[in-house]
Amino acid sequence: EGELLESDGRINRKRLGDIVFNDKAKRKKLTSIVNPEIAKVLGMAFVGHFIRGTPVLVLDVPLLFETGINQFCTEVMTVHLDESTQLKRLMARDNAGEADAKARIASHPYPM
């Protein structure tokens, strides 16, 4: 087992992922801590863009509906790819084994 923090204080994202994508209770706990903070930051960004009159704002949000951020969107677009391609891309991106990649995919509430 590795440490959750790197020597420079950054989060070891691989180690955190290994924990939360294999333990639903721990993932739920992390989500309950992180999502409210994300909502605050996004809310402030939305206000800033509104004040500046930004005509279009594009968001790339993995859990758009689960976090409720979709309520601020007038249009939603999704991208779909087959399971095999998704698995290959995730394994390549994260340098992950097949079992780890499948656990991450399975943790999503909706099939991609």
PDB file of C-alpha atoms in Angstrom:
ATOM      1  CA  GLU A   1       0.000   0.000   0.000  1.00  0.00           C
ATOM      2  CA  GLY A   2       1.228   3.468  -0.863  1.00  0.00           C
ATOM      3  CA  GLU A   3       0.734   6.699   0.965  1.00  0.00           C
ATOM      4  CA  LEU A   4      -2.125   9.034   0.080  1.00  0.00           C
ATOM      5  CA  LEU A   5       0.180  12.053  -0.021  1.00  0.00           C
ATOM      6  CA  GLU A   6       3.231  12.492  -2.203  1.00  0.00           C
ATOM      7  CA  SER A   7       6.425  13.861  -0.628  1.00  0.00           C
ATOM      8  CA  ASP A   8       5.503  17.342  -1.935  1.00  0.00           C
ATOM      9  CA  GLY A   9       2.064  17.211  -0.262  1.00  0.00           C
ATOM     10  CA  ARG A  10       0.035  16.494  -3.422  1.00  0.00           C
ATOM     11  CA  ILE A  11      -2.549  13.726  -3.355  1.00  0.00           C
ATOM     12  CA  ASN A  12      -1.405  10.404  -4.775  1.00  0.00           C
ATOM     13  CA  ARG A  13      -4.323  10.117  -7.196  1.00  0.00           C
ATOM     14  CA  LYS A  14      -3.551   6.517  -8.160  1.00  0.00           C
ATOM     15  CA  ARG A  15      -3.547   5.385  -4.528  1.00  0.00           C
ATOM     16  CA  LEU A  16      -6.730   7.331  -3.761  1.00  0.00           C
ATOM     17  CA  GLY A  17      -8.369   5.819  -6.846  1.00  0.00           C
ATOM     18  CA  ASP A  18      -7.310   2.327  -5.785  1.00  0.00           C
ATOM     19  CA  ILE A  19      -9.109   2.904  -2.496  1.00  0.00           C
ATOM     20  CA  VAL A  20     -12.305   4.657  -3.552  1.00  0.00           C
ATOM     21  CA  PHE A  21     -12.988   2.764  -6.770  1.00  0.00           C
ATOM     22  CA  ASN A  22     -12.878  -0.522  -4.877  1.00  0.00           C
ATOM     23  CA  ASP A  23     -14.854   0.494  -1.792  1.00  0.00           C
ATOM     24  CA  LYS A  24     -18.298   2.022  -2.281  1.00  0.00           C
ATOM     25  CA  ALA A  25     -18.539   3.322   1.312  1.00  0.00           C
ATOM     26  CA  LYS A  26     -15.194   5.123   1.063  1.00  0.00           C
ATOM     27  CA  ARG A  27     -16.132   6.539  -2.351  1.00  0.00           C
ATOM     28  CA  LYS A  28     -19.396   7.830  -0.878  1.00  0.00           C
ATOM     29  CA  LYS A  29     -17.517   9.434   2.034  1.00  0.00           C
ATOM     30  CA  LEU A  30     -15.024  11.120  -0.312  1.00  0.00           C
ATOM     31  CA  THR A  31     -17.863  12.356  -2.520  1.00  0.00           C
ATOM     32  CA  SER A  32     -19.665  13.836   0.495  1.00  0.00           C
ATOM     33  CA  ILE A  33     -16.532  15.826   1.332  1.00  0.00           C
ATOM     34  CA  VAL A  34     -15.457  16.876  -2.159  1.00  0.00           C
ATOM     35  CA  ASN A  35     -18.736  17.611  -3.968  1.00  0.00           C
ATOM     36  CA  PRO A  36     -19.859  20.534  -1.768  1.00  0.00           C
ATOM     37  CA  GLU A  37     -16.474  22.198  -2.279  1.00  0.00           C
ATOM     38  CA  ILE A  38     -16.648  21.653  -6.038  1.00  0.00           C
ATOM     39  CA  ALA A  39     -20.160  23.138  -6.050  1.00  0.00           C
ATOM     40  CA  LYS A  40     -18.894  26.266  -4.243  1.00  0.00           C
ATOM     41  CA  VAL A  41     -16.051  26.789  -6.700  1.00  0.00           C
ATOM     42  CA  LEU A  42     -18.294  26.218  -9.719  1.00  0.00           C
ATOM     43  CA  GLY A  43     -20.985  28.461  -8.284  1.00  0.00           C
ATOM     44  CA  MET A  44     -18.525  31.325  -7.936  1.00  0.00           C
ATOM     45  CA  ALA A  45     -17.245  30.715 -11.464  1.00  0.00           C
ATOM     46  CA  PHE A  46     -20.821  30.744 -12.816  1.00  0.00           C
ATOM     47  CA  VAL A  47     -21.517  34.066 -11.100  1.00  0.00           C
ATOM     48  CA  GLY A  48     -18.317  35.550 -12.486  1.00  0.00           C
ATOM     49  CA  HIS A  49     -19.140  34.458 -16.016  1.00  0.00           C
ATOM     50  CA  PHE A  50     -22.700  35.757 -15.667  1.00  0.00           C
ATOM     51  CA  ILE A  51     -21.439  39.163 -14.514  1.00  0.00           C
ATOM     52  CA  ARG A  52     -18.959  39.320 -17.401  1.00  0.00           C
ATOM     53  CA  GLY A  53     -21.696  38.355 -19.856  1.00  0.00           C
ATOM     54  CA  THR A  54     -20.028  35.188 -21.101  1.00  0.00           C
ATOM     55  CA  PRO A  55     -22.371  33.988 -23.878  1.00  0.00           C
ATOM     56  CA  VAL A  56     -21.475  30.280 -23.708  1.00  0.00           C
ATOM     57  CA  LEU A  57     -19.857  28.256 -20.947  1.00  0.00           C
ATOM     58  CA  VAL A  58     -18.718  24.691 -21.630  1.00  0.00           C
ATOM     59  CA  LEU A  59     -18.365  22.324 -18.674  1.00  0.00           C
ATOM     60  CA  ASP A  60     -16.667  18.933 -18.614  1.00  0.00           C
ATOM     61  CA  VAL A  61     -18.226  17.359 -15.527  1.00  0.00           C
ATOM     62  CA  PRO A  62     -17.951  13.592 -14.919  1.00  0.00           C
ATOM     63  CA  LEU A  63     -20.889  13.470 -12.470  1.00  0.00           C
ATOM     64  CA  LEU A  64     -23.036  16.258 -13.886  1.00  0.00           C
ATOM     65  CA  PHE A  65     -26.404  14.830 -12.825  1.00  0.00           C
ATOM     66  CA  GLU A  66     -25.256  13.232  -9.568  1.00  0.00           C
ATOM     67  CA  THR A  67     -23.909  16.570  -8.312  1.00  0.00           C
ATOM     68  CA  GLY A  68     -26.957  18.547  -9.473  1.00  0.00           C
ATOM     69  CA  ILE A  69     -24.842  20.835 -11.640  1.00  0.00           C
ATOM     70  CA  ASN A  70     -27.107  19.989 -14.574  1.00  0.00           C
ATOM     71  CA  GLN A  71     -29.713  22.357 -13.082  1.00  0.00           C
ATOM     72  CA  PHE A  72     -27.493  25.248 -14.221  1.00  0.00           C
ATOM     73  CA  CYS A  73     -27.279  23.977 -17.804  1.00  0.00           C
ATOM     74  CA  THR A  74     -29.625  24.814 -20.641  1.00  0.00           C
ATOM     75  CA  GLU A  75     -28.055  22.266 -23.000  1.00  0.00           C
ATOM     76  CA  VAL A  76     -26.298  18.973 -22.226  1.00  0.00           C
ATOM     77  CA  MET A  77     -24.224  16.957 -24.672  1.00  0.00           C
ATOM     78  CA  THR A  78     -22.752  13.549 -23.991  1.00  0.00           C
ATOM     79  CA  VAL A  79     -20.123  11.400 -25.628  1.00  0.00           C
ATOM     80  CA  HIS A  80     -20.559   7.640 -25.826  1.00  0.00           C
ATOM     81  CA  LEU A  81     -18.074   4.956 -26.761  1.00  0.00           C
ATOM     82  CA  ASP A  82     -18.120   1.192 -26.703  1.00  0.00           C
ATOM     83  CA  GLU A  83     -17.003  -0.640 -23.567  1.00  0.00           C
ATOM     84  CA  SER A  84     -13.865  -2.093 -25.146  1.00  0.00           C
ATOM     85  CA  THR A  85     -12.582   1.310 -26.294  1.00  0.00           C
ATOM     86  CA  GLN A  86     -13.426   2.864 -22.932  1.00  0.00           C
ATOM     87  CA  LEU A  87     -11.487   0.136 -21.128  1.00  0.00           C
ATOM     88  CA  LYS A  88      -8.445   0.478 -23.415  1.00  0.00           C
ATOM     89  CA  ARG A  89      -8.349   4.271 -23.081  1.00  0.00           C
ATOM     90  CA  LEU A  90      -8.678   4.163 -19.301  1.00  0.00           C
ATOM     91  CA  MET A  91      -5.945   1.551 -18.982  1.00  0.00           C
ATOM     92  CA  ALA A  92      -3.615   3.606 -21.200  1.00  0.00           C
ATOM     93  CA  ARG A  93      -4.407   6.942 -19.518  1.00  0.00           C
ATOM     94  CA  ASP A  94      -3.932   5.691 -15.962  1.00  0.00           C
ATOM     95  CA  ASN A  95      -1.374   2.979 -16.692  1.00  0.00           C
ATOM     96  CA  ALA A  96      -3.874   0.691 -14.964  1.00  0.00           C
ATOM     97  CA  GLY A  97      -4.491  -3.004 -15.084  1.00  0.00           C
ATOM     98  CA  GLU A  98      -7.716  -4.374 -16.494  1.00  0.00           C
ATOM     99  CA  ALA A  99      -9.225  -5.159 -13.069  1.00  0.00           C
ATOM    100  CA  ASP A 100      -8.549  -1.629 -11.775  1.00  0.00           C
ATOM    101  CA  ALA A 101      -9.945  -0.041 -14.925  1.00  0.00           C
ATOM    102  CA  LYS A 102     -13.080  -2.201 -14.756  1.00  0.00           C
ATOM    103  CA  ALA A 103     -13.581  -1.246 -11.094  1.00  0.00           C
ATOM    104  CA  ARG A 104     -13.452   2.446 -12.029  1.00  0.00           C
ATOM    105  CA  ILE A 105     -15.914   1.967 -14.867  1.00  0.00           C
ATOM    106  CA  ALA A 106     -18.246  -0.062 -12.627  1.00  0.00           C
ATOM    107  CA  SER A 107     -18.238   2.738 -10.026  1.00  0.00           C
ATOM    108  CA  HIS A 108     -20.097   5.072 -12.390  1.00  0.00           C
ATOM    109  CA  PRO A 109     -23.819   5.175 -11.662  1.00  0.00           C
ATOM    110  CA  TYR A 110     -24.741   5.074 -15.348  1.00  0.00           C
ATOM    111  CA  PRO A 111     -23.240   2.878 -18.040  1.00  0.00           C
ATOM    112  CA  MET A 112     -21.062   4.824 -20.393  1.00  0.00           C
TER     113      MET A 112
END
